[in-house]
PQR file of N, CA, C, O and H, with PARSE charges and radii, in Angstrom:
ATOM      1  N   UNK A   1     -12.384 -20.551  -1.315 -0.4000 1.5000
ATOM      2  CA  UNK A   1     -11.486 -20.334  -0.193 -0.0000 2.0000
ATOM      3  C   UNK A   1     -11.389 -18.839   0.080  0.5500 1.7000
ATOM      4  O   UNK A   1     -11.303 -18.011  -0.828 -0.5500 1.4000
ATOM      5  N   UNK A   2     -11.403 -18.605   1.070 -0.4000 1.5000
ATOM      6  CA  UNK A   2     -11.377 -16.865   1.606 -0.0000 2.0000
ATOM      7  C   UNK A   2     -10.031 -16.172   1.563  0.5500 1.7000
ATOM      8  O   UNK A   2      -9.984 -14.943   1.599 -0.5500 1.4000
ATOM      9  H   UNK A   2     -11.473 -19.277   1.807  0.4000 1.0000
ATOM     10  N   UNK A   3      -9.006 -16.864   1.492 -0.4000 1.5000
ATOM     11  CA  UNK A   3      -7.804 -15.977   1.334 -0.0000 2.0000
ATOM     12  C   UNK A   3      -7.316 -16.536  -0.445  0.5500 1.7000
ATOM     13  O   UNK A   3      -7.217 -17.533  -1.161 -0.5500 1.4000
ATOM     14  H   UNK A   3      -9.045 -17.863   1.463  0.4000 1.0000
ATOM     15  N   UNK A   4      -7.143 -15.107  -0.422 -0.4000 1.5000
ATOM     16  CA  UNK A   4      -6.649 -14.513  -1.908 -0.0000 2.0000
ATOM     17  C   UNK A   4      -5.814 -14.441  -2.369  0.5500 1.7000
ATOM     18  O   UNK A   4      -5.498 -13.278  -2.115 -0.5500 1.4000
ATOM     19  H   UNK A   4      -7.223 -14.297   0.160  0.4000 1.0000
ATOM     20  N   UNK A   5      -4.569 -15.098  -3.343 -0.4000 1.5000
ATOM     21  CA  UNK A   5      -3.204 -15.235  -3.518 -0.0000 2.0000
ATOM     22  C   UNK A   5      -3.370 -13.864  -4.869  0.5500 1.7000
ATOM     23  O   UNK A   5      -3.991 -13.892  -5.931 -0.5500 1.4000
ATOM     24  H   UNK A   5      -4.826 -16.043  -3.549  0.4000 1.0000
ATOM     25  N   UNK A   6      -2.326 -12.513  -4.095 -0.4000 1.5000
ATOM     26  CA  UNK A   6      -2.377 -11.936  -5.039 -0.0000 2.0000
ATOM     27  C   UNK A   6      -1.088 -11.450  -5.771  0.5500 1.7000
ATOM     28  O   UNK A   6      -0.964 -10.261  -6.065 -0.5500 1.4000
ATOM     29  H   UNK A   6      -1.821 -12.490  -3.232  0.4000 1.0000
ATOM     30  N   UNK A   7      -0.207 -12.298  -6.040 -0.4000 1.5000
ATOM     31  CA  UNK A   7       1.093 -12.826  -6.180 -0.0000 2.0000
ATOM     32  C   UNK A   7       1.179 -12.316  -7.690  0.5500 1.7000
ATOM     33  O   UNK A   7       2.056 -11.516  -8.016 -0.5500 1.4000
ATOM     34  H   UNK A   7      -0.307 -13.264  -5.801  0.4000 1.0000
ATOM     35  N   UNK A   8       0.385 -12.730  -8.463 -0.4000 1.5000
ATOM     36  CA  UNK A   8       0.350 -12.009 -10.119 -0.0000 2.0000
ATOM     37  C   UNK A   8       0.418 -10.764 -10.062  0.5500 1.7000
ATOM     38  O   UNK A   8       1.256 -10.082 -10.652 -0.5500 1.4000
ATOM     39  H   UNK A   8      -0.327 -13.380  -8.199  0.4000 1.0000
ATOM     40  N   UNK A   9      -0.533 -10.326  -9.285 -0.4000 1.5000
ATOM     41  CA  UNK A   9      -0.797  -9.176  -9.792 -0.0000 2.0000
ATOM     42  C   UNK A   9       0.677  -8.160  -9.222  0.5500 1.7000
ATOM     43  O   UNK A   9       0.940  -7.028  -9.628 -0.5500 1.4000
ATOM     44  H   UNK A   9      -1.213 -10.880  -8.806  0.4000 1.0000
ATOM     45  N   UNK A  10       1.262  -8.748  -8.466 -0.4000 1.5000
ATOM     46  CA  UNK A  10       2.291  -7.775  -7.285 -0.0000 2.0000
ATOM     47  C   UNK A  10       3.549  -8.037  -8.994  0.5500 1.7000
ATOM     48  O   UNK A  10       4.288  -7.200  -9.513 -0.5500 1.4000
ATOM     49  H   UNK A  10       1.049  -9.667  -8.136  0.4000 1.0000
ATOM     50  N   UNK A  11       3.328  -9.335  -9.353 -0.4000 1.5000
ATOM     51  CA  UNK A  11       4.207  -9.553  -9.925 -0.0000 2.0000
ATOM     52  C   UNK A  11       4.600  -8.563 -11.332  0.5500 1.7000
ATOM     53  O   UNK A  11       5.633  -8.188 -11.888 -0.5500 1.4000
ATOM     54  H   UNK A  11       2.728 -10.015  -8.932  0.4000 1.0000
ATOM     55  N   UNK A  12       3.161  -8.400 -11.523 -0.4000 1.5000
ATOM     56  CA  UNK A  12       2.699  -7.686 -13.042 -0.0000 2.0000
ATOM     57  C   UNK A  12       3.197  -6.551 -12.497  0.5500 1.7000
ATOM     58  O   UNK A  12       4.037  -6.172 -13.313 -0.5500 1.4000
ATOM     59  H   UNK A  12       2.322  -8.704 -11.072  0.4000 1.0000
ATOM     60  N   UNK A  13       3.163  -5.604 -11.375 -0.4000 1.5000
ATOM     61  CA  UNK A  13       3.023  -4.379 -11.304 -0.0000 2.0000
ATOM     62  C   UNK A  13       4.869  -4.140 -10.656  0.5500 1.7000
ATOM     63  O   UNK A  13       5.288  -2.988 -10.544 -0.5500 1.4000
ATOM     64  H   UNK A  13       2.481  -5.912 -10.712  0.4000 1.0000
ATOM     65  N   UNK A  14       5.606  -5.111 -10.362 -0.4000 1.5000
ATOM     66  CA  UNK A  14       7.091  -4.975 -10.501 -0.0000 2.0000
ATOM     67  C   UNK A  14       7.529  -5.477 -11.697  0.5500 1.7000
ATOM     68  O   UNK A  14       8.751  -5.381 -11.814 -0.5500 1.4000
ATOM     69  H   UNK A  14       5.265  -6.047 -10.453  0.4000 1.0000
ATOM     70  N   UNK A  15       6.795  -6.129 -12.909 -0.4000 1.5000
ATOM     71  CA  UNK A  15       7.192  -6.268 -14.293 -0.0000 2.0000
ATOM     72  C   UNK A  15       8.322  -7.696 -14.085  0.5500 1.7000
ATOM     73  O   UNK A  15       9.297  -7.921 -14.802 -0.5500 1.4000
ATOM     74  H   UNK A  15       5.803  -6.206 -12.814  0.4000 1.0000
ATOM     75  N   UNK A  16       7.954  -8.364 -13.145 -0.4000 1.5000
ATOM     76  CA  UNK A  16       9.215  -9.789 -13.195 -0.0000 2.0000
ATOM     77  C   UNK A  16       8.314 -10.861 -13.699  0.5500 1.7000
ATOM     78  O   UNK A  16       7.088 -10.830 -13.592 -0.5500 1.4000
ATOM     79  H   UNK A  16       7.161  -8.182 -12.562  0.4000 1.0000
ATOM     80  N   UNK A  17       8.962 -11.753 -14.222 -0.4000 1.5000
ATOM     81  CA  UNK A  17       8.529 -12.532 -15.490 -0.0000 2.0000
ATOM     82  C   UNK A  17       8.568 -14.116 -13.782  0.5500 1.7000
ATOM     83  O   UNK A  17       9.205 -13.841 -12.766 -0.5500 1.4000
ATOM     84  H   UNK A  17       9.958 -11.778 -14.310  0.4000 1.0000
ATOM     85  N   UNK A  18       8.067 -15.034 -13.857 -0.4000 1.5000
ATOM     86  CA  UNK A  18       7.714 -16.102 -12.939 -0.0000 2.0000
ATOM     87  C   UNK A  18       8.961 -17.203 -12.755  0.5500 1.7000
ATOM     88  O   UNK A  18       9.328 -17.690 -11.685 -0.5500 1.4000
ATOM     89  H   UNK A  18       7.549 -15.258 -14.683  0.4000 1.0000
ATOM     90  N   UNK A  19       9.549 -17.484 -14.167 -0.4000 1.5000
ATOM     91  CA  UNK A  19      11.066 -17.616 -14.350 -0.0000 2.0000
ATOM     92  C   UNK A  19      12.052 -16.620 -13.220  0.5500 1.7000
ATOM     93  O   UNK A  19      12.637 -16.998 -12.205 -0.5500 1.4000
ATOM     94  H   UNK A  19       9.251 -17.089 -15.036  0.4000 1.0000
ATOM     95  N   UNK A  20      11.983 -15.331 -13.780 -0.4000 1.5000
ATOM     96  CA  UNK A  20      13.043 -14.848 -12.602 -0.0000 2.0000
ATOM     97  C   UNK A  20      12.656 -14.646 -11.435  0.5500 1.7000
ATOM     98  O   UNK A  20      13.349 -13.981 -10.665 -0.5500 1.4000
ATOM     99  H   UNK A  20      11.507 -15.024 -14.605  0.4000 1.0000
ATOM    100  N   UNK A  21      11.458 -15.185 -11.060 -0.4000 1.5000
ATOM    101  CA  UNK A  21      11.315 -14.679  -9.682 -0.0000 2.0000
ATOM    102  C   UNK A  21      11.715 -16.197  -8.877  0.5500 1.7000
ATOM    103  O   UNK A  21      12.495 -16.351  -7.937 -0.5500 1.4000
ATOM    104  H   UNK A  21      10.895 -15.725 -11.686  0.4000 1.0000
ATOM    105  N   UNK A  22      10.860 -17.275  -9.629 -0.4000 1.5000
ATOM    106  CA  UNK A  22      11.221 -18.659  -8.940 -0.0000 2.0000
ATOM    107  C   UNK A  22      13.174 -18.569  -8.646  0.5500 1.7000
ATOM    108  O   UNK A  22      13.719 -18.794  -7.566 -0.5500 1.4000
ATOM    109  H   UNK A  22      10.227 -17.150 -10.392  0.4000 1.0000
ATOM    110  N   UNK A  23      13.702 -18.278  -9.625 -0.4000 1.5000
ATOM    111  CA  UNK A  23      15.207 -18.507 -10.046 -0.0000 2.0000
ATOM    112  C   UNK A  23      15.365 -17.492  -8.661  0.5500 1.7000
ATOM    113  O   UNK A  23      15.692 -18.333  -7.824 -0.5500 1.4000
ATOM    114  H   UNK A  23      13.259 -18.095 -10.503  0.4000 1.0000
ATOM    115  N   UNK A  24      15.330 -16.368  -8.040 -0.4000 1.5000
ATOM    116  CA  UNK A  24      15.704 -15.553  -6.853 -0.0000 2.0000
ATOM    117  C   UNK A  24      15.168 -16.233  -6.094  0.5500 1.7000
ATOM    118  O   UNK A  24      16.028 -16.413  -5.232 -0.5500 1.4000
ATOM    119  H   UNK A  24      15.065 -15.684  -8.720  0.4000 1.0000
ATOM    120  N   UNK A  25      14.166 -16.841  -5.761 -0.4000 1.5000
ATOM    121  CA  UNK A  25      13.539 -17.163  -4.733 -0.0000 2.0000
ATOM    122  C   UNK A  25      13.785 -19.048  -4.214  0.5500 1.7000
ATOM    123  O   UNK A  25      13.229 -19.805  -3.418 -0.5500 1.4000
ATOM    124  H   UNK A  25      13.467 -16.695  -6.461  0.4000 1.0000
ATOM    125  N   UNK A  26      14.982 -19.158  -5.245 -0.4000 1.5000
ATOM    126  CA  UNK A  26      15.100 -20.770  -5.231 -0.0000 2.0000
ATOM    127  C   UNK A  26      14.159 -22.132  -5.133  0.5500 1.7000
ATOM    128  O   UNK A  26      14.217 -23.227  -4.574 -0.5500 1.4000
ATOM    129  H   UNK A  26      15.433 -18.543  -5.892  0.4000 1.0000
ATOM    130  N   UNK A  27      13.451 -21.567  -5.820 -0.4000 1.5000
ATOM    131  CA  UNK A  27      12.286 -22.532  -6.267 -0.0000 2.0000
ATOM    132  C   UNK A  27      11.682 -22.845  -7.324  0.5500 1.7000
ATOM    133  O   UNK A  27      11.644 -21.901  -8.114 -0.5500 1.4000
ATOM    134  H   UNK A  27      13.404 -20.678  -6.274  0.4000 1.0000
ATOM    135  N   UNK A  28      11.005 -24.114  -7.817 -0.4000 1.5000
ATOM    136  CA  UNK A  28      10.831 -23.990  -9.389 -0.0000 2.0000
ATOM    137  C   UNK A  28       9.377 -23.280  -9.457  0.5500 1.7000
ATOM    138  O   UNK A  28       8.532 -22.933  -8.632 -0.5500 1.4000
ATOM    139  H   UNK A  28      11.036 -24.880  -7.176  0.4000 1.0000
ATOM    140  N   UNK A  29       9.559 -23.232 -11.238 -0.4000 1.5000
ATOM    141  CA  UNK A  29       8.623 -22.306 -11.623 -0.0000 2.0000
ATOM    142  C   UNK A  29       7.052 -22.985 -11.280  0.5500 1.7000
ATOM    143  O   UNK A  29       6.034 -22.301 -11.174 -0.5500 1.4000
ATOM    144  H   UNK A  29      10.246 -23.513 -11.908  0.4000 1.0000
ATOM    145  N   UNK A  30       7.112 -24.568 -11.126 -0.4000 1.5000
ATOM    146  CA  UNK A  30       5.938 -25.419 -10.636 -0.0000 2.0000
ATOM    147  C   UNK A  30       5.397 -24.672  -9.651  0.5500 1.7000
ATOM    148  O   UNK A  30       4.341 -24.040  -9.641 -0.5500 1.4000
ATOM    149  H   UNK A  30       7.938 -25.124 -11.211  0.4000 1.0000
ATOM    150  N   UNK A  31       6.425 -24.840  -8.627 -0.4000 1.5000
ATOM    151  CA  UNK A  31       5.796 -24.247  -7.018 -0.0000 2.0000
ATOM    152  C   UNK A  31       5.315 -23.010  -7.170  0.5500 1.7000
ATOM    153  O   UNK A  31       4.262 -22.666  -6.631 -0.5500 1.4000
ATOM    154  H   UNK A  31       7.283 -25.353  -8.636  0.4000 1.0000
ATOM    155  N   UNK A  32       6.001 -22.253  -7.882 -0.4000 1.5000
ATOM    156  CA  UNK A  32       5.518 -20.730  -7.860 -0.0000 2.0000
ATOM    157  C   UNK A  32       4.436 -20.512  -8.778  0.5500 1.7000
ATOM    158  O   UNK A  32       3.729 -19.504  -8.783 -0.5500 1.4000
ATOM    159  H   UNK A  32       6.855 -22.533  -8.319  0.4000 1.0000
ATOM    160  N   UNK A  33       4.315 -21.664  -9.689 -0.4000 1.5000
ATOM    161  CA  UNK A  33       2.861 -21.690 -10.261 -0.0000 2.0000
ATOM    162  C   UNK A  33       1.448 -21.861  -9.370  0.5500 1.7000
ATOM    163  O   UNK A  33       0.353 -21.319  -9.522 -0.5500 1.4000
ATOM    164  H   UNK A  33       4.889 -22.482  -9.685  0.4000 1.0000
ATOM    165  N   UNK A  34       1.882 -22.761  -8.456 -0.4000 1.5000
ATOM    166  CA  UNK A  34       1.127 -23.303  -7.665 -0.0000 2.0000
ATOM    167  C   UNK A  34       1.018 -21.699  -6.633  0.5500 1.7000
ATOM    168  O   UNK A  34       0.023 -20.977  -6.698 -0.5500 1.4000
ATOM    169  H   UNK A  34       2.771 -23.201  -8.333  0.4000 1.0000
ATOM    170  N   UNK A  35       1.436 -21.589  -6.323 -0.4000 1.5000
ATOM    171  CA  UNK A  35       1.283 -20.218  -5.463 -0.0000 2.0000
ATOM    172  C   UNK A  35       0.620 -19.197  -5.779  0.5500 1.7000
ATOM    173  O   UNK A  35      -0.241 -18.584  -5.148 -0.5500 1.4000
ATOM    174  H   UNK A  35       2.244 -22.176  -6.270  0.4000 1.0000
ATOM    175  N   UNK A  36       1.287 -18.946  -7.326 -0.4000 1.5000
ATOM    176  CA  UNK A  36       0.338 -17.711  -8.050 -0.0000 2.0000
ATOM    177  C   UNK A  36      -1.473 -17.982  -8.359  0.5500 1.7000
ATOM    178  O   UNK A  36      -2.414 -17.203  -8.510 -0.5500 1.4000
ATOM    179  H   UNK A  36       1.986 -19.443  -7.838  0.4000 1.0000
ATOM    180  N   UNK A  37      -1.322 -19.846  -8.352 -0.4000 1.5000
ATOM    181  CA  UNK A  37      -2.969 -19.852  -8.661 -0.0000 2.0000
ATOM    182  C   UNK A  37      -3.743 -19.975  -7.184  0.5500 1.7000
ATOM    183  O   UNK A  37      -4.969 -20.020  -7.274 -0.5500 1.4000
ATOM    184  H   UNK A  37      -0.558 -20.479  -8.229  0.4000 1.0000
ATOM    185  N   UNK A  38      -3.251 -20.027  -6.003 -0.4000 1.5000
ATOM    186  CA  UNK A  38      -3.870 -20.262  -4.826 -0.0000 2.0000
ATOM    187  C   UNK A  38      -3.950 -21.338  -4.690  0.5500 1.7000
ATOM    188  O   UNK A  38      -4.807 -21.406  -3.809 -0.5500 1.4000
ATOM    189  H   UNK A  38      -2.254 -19.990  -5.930  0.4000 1.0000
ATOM    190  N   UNK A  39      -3.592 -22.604  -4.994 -0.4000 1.5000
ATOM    191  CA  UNK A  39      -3.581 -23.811  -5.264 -0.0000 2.0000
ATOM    192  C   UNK A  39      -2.928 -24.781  -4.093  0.5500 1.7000
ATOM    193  O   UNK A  39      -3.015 -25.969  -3.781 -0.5500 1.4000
ATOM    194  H   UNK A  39      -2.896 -22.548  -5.710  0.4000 1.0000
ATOM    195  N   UNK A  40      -1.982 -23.207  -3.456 -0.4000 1.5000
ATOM    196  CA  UNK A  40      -1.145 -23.844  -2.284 -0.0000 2.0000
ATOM    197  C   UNK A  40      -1.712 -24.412  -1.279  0.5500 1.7000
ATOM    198  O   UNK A  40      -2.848 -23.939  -1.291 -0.5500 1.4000
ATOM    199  H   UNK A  40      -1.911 -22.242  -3.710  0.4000 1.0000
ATOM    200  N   UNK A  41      -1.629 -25.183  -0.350 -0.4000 1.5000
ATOM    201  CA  UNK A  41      -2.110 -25.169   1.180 -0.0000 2.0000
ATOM    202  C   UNK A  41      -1.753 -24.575   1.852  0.5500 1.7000
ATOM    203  O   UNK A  41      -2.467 -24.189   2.778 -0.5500 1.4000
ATOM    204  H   UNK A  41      -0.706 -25.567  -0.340  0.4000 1.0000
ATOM    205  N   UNK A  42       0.075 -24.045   1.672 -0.4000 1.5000
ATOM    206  CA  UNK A  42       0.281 -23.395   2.690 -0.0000 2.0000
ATOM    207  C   UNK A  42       1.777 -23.270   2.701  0.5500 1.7000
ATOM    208  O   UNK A  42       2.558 -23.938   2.023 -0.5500 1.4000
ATOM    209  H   UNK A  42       0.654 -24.358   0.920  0.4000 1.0000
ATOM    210  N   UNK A  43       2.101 -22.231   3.649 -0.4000 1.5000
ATOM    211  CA  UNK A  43       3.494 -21.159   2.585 -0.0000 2.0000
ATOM    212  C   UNK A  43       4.221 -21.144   3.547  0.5500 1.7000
ATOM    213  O   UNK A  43       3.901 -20.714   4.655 -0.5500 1.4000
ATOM    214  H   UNK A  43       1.467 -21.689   4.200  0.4000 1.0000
ATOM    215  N   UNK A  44       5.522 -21.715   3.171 -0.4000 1.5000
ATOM    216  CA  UNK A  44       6.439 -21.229   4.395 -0.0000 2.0000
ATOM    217  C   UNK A  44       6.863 -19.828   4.835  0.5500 1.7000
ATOM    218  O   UNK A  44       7.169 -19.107   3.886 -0.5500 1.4000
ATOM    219  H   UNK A  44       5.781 -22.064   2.271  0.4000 1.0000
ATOM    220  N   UNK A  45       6.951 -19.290   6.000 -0.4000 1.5000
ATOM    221  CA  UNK A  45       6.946 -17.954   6.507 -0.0000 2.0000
ATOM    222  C   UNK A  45       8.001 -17.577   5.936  0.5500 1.7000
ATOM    223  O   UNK A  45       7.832 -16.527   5.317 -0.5500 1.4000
ATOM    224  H   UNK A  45       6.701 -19.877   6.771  0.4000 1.0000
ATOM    225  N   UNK A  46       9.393 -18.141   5.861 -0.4000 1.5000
ATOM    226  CA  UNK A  46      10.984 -17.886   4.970 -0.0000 2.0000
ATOM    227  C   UNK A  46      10.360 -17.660   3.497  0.5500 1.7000
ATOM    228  O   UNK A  46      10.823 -16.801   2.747 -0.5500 1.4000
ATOM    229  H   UNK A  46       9.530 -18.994   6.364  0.4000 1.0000
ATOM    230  N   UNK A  47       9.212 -18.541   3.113 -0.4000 1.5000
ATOM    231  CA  UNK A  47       9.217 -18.001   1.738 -0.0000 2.0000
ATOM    232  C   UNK A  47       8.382 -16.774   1.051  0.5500 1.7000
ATOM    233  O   UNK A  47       8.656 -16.106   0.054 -0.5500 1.4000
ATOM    234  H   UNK A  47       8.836 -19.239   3.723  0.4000 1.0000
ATOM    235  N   UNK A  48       7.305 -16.717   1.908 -0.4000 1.5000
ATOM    236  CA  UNK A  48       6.844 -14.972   1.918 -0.0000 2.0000
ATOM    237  C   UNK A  48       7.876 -14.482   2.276  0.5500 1.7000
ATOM    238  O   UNK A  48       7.910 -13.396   1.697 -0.5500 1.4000
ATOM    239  H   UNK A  48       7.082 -17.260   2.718  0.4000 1.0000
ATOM    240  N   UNK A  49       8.816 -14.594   2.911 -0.4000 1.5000
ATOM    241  CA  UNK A  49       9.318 -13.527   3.528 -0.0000 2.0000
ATOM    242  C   UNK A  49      10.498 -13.051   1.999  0.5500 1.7000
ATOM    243  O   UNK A  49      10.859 -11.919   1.676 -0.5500 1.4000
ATOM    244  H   UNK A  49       8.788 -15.476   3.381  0.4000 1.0000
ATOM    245  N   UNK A  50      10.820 -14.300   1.378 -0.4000 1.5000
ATOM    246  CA  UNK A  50      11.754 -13.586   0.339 -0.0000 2.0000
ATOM    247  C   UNK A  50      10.419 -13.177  -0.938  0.5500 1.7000
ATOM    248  O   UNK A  50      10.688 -12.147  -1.556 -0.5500 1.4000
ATOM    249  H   UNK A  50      10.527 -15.219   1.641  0.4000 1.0000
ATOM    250  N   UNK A  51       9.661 -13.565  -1.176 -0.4000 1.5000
ATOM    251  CA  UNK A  51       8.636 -12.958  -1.927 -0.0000 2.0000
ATOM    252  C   UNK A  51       8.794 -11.720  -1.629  0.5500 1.7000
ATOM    253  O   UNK A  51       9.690 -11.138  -2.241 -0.5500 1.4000
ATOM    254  H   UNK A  51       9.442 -14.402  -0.674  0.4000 1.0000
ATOM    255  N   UNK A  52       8.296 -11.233  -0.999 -0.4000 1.5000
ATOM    256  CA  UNK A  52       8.207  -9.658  -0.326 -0.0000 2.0000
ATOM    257  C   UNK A  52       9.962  -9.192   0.063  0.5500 1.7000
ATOM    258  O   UNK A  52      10.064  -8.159   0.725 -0.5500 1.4000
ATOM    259  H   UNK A  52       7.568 -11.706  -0.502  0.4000 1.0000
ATOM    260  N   UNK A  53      10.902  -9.700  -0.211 -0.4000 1.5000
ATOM    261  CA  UNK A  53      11.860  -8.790  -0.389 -0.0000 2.0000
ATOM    262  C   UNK A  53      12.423  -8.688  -1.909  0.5500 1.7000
ATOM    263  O   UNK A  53      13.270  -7.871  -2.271 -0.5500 1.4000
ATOM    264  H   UNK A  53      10.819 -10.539  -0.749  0.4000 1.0000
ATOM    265  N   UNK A  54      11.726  -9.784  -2.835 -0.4000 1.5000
ATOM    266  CA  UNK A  54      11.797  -9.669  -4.269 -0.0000 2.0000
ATOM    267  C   UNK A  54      11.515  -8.879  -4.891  0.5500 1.7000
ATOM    268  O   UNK A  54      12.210  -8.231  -5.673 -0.5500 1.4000
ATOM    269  H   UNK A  54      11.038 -10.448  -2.541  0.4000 1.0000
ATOM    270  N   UNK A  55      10.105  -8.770  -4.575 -0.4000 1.5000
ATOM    271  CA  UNK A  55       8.793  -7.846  -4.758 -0.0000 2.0000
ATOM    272  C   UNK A  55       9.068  -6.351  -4.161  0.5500 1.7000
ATOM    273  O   UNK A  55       8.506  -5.358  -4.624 -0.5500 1.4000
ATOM    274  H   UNK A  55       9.541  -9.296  -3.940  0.4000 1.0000
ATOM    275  N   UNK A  56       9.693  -6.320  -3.433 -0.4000 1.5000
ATOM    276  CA  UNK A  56       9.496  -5.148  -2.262 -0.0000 2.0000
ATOM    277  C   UNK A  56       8.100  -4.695  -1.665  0.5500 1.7000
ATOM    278  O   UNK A  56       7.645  -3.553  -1.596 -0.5500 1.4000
ATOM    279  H   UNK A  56      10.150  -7.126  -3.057  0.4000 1.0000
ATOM    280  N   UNK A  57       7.481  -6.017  -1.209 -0.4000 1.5000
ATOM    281  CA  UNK A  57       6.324  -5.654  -0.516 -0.0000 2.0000
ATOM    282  C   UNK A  57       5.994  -5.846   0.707  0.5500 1.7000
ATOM    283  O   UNK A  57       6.825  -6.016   1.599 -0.5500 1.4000
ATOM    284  H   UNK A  57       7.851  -6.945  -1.265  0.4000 1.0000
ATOM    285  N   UNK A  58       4.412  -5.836   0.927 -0.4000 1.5000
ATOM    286  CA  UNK A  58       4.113  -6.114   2.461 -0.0000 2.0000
ATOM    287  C   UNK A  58       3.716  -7.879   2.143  0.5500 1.7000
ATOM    288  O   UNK A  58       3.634  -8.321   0.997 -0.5500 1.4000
ATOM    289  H   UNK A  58       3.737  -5.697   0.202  0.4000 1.0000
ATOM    290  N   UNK A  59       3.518  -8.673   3.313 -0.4000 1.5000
ATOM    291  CA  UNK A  59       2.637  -9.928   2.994 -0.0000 2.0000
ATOM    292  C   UNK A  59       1.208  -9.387   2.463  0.5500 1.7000
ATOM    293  O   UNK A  59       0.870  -9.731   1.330 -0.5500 1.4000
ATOM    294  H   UNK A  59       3.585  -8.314   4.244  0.4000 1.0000
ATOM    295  N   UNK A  60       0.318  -8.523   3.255 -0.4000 1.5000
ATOM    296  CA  UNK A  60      -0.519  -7.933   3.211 -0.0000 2.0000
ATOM    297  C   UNK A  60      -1.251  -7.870   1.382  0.5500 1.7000
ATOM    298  O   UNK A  60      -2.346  -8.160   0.901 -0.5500 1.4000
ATOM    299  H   UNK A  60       0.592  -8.243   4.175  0.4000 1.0000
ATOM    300  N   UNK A  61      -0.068  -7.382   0.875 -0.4000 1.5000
ATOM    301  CA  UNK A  61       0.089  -7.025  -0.903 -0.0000 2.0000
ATOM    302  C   UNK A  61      -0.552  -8.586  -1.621  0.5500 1.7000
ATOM    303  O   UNK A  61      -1.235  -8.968  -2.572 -0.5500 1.4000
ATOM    304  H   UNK A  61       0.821  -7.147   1.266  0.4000 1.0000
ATOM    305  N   UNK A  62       0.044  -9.016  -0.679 -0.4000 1.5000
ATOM    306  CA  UNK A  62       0.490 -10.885  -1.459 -0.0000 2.0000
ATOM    307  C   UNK A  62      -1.105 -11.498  -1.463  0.5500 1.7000
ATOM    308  O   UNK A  62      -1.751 -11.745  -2.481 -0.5500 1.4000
ATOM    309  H   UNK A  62       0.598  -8.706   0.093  0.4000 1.0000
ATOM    310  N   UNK A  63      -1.618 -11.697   0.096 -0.4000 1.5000
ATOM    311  CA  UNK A  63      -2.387 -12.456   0.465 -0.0000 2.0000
ATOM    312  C   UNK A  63      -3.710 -11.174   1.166  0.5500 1.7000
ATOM    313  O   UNK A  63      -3.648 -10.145   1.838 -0.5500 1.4000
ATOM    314  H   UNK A  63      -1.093 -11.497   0.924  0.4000 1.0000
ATOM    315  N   UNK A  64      -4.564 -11.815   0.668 -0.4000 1.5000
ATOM    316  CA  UNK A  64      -5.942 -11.020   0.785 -0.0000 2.0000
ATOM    317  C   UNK A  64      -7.278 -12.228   1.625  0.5500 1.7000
ATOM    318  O   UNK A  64      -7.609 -13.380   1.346 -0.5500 1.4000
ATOM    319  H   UNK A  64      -4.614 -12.651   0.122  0.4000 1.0000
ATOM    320  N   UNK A  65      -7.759 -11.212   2.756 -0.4000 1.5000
ATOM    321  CA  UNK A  65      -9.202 -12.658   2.738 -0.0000 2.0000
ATOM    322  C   UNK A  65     -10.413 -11.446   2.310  0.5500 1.7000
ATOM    323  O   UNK A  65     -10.588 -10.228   2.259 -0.5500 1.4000
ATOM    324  H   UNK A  65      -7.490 -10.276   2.983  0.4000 1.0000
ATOM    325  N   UNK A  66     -11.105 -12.808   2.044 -0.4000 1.5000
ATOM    326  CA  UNK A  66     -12.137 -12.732   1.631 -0.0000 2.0000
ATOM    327  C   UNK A  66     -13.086 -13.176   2.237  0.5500 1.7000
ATOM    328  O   UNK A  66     -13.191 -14.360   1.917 -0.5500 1.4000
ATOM    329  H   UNK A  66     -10.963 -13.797   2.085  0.4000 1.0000
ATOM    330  N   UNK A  67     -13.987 -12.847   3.069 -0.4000 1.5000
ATOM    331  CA  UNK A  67     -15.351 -13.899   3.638 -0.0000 2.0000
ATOM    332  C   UNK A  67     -15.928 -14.458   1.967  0.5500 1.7000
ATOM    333  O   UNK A  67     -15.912 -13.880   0.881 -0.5500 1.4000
ATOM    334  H   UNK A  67     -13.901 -11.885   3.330  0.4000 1.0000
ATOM    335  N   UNK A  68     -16.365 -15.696   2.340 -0.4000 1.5000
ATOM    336  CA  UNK A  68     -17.360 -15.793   1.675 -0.0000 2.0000
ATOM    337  C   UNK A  68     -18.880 -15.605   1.769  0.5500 1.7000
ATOM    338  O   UNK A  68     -19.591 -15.829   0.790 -0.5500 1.4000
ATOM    339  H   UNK A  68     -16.378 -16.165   3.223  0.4000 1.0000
TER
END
C-alpha cells in the first residue's frame, strides 16, 4: 500500500507509551494498534486531528505516500 502510517515513530520521538496515547485520544489500545501497523482502512478526520494535537504534529508527520 503507498501510504505510510508513521504513527510509531512520531510516537517514539514524543516518548508516549500507546496506553497513554489511546487513553487521551479515547480509544482502545486495539484501534491504535491497528493504526500504528497501517492495518487501518481508514481514519476519521476528528481522529488525526486529536493525534496531532497529542503529538503536537502535522498530519503530514503521521501519514507518508509512497508510490510503489
Amino acid at each position: 500500500m503507498p501510504i505510510v502510517v508513521n504513527l510509531d515513530v512520531m510516537m517514539a520521538k514524543r516518548k508516549i507509551r500507546s496506553k497513554d496515547l489511546a487513553r487521551e485520544l479515547g480509544i482502545t489500545e486495539a484501534n491504535l494498534s491497528i493504526l500504528k501497523t497501517g492495518k487501518a482502512k481508514a481514519i476519521r478526520f476528528s481522529t488525526l486531528e486529536a493525534i496531532c494535537q497529542a503529538l503536537d504534529c502535522q498530519p503530514g508527520d503521521i501519514l507518508e505516500f509512497q508510490p510503489e
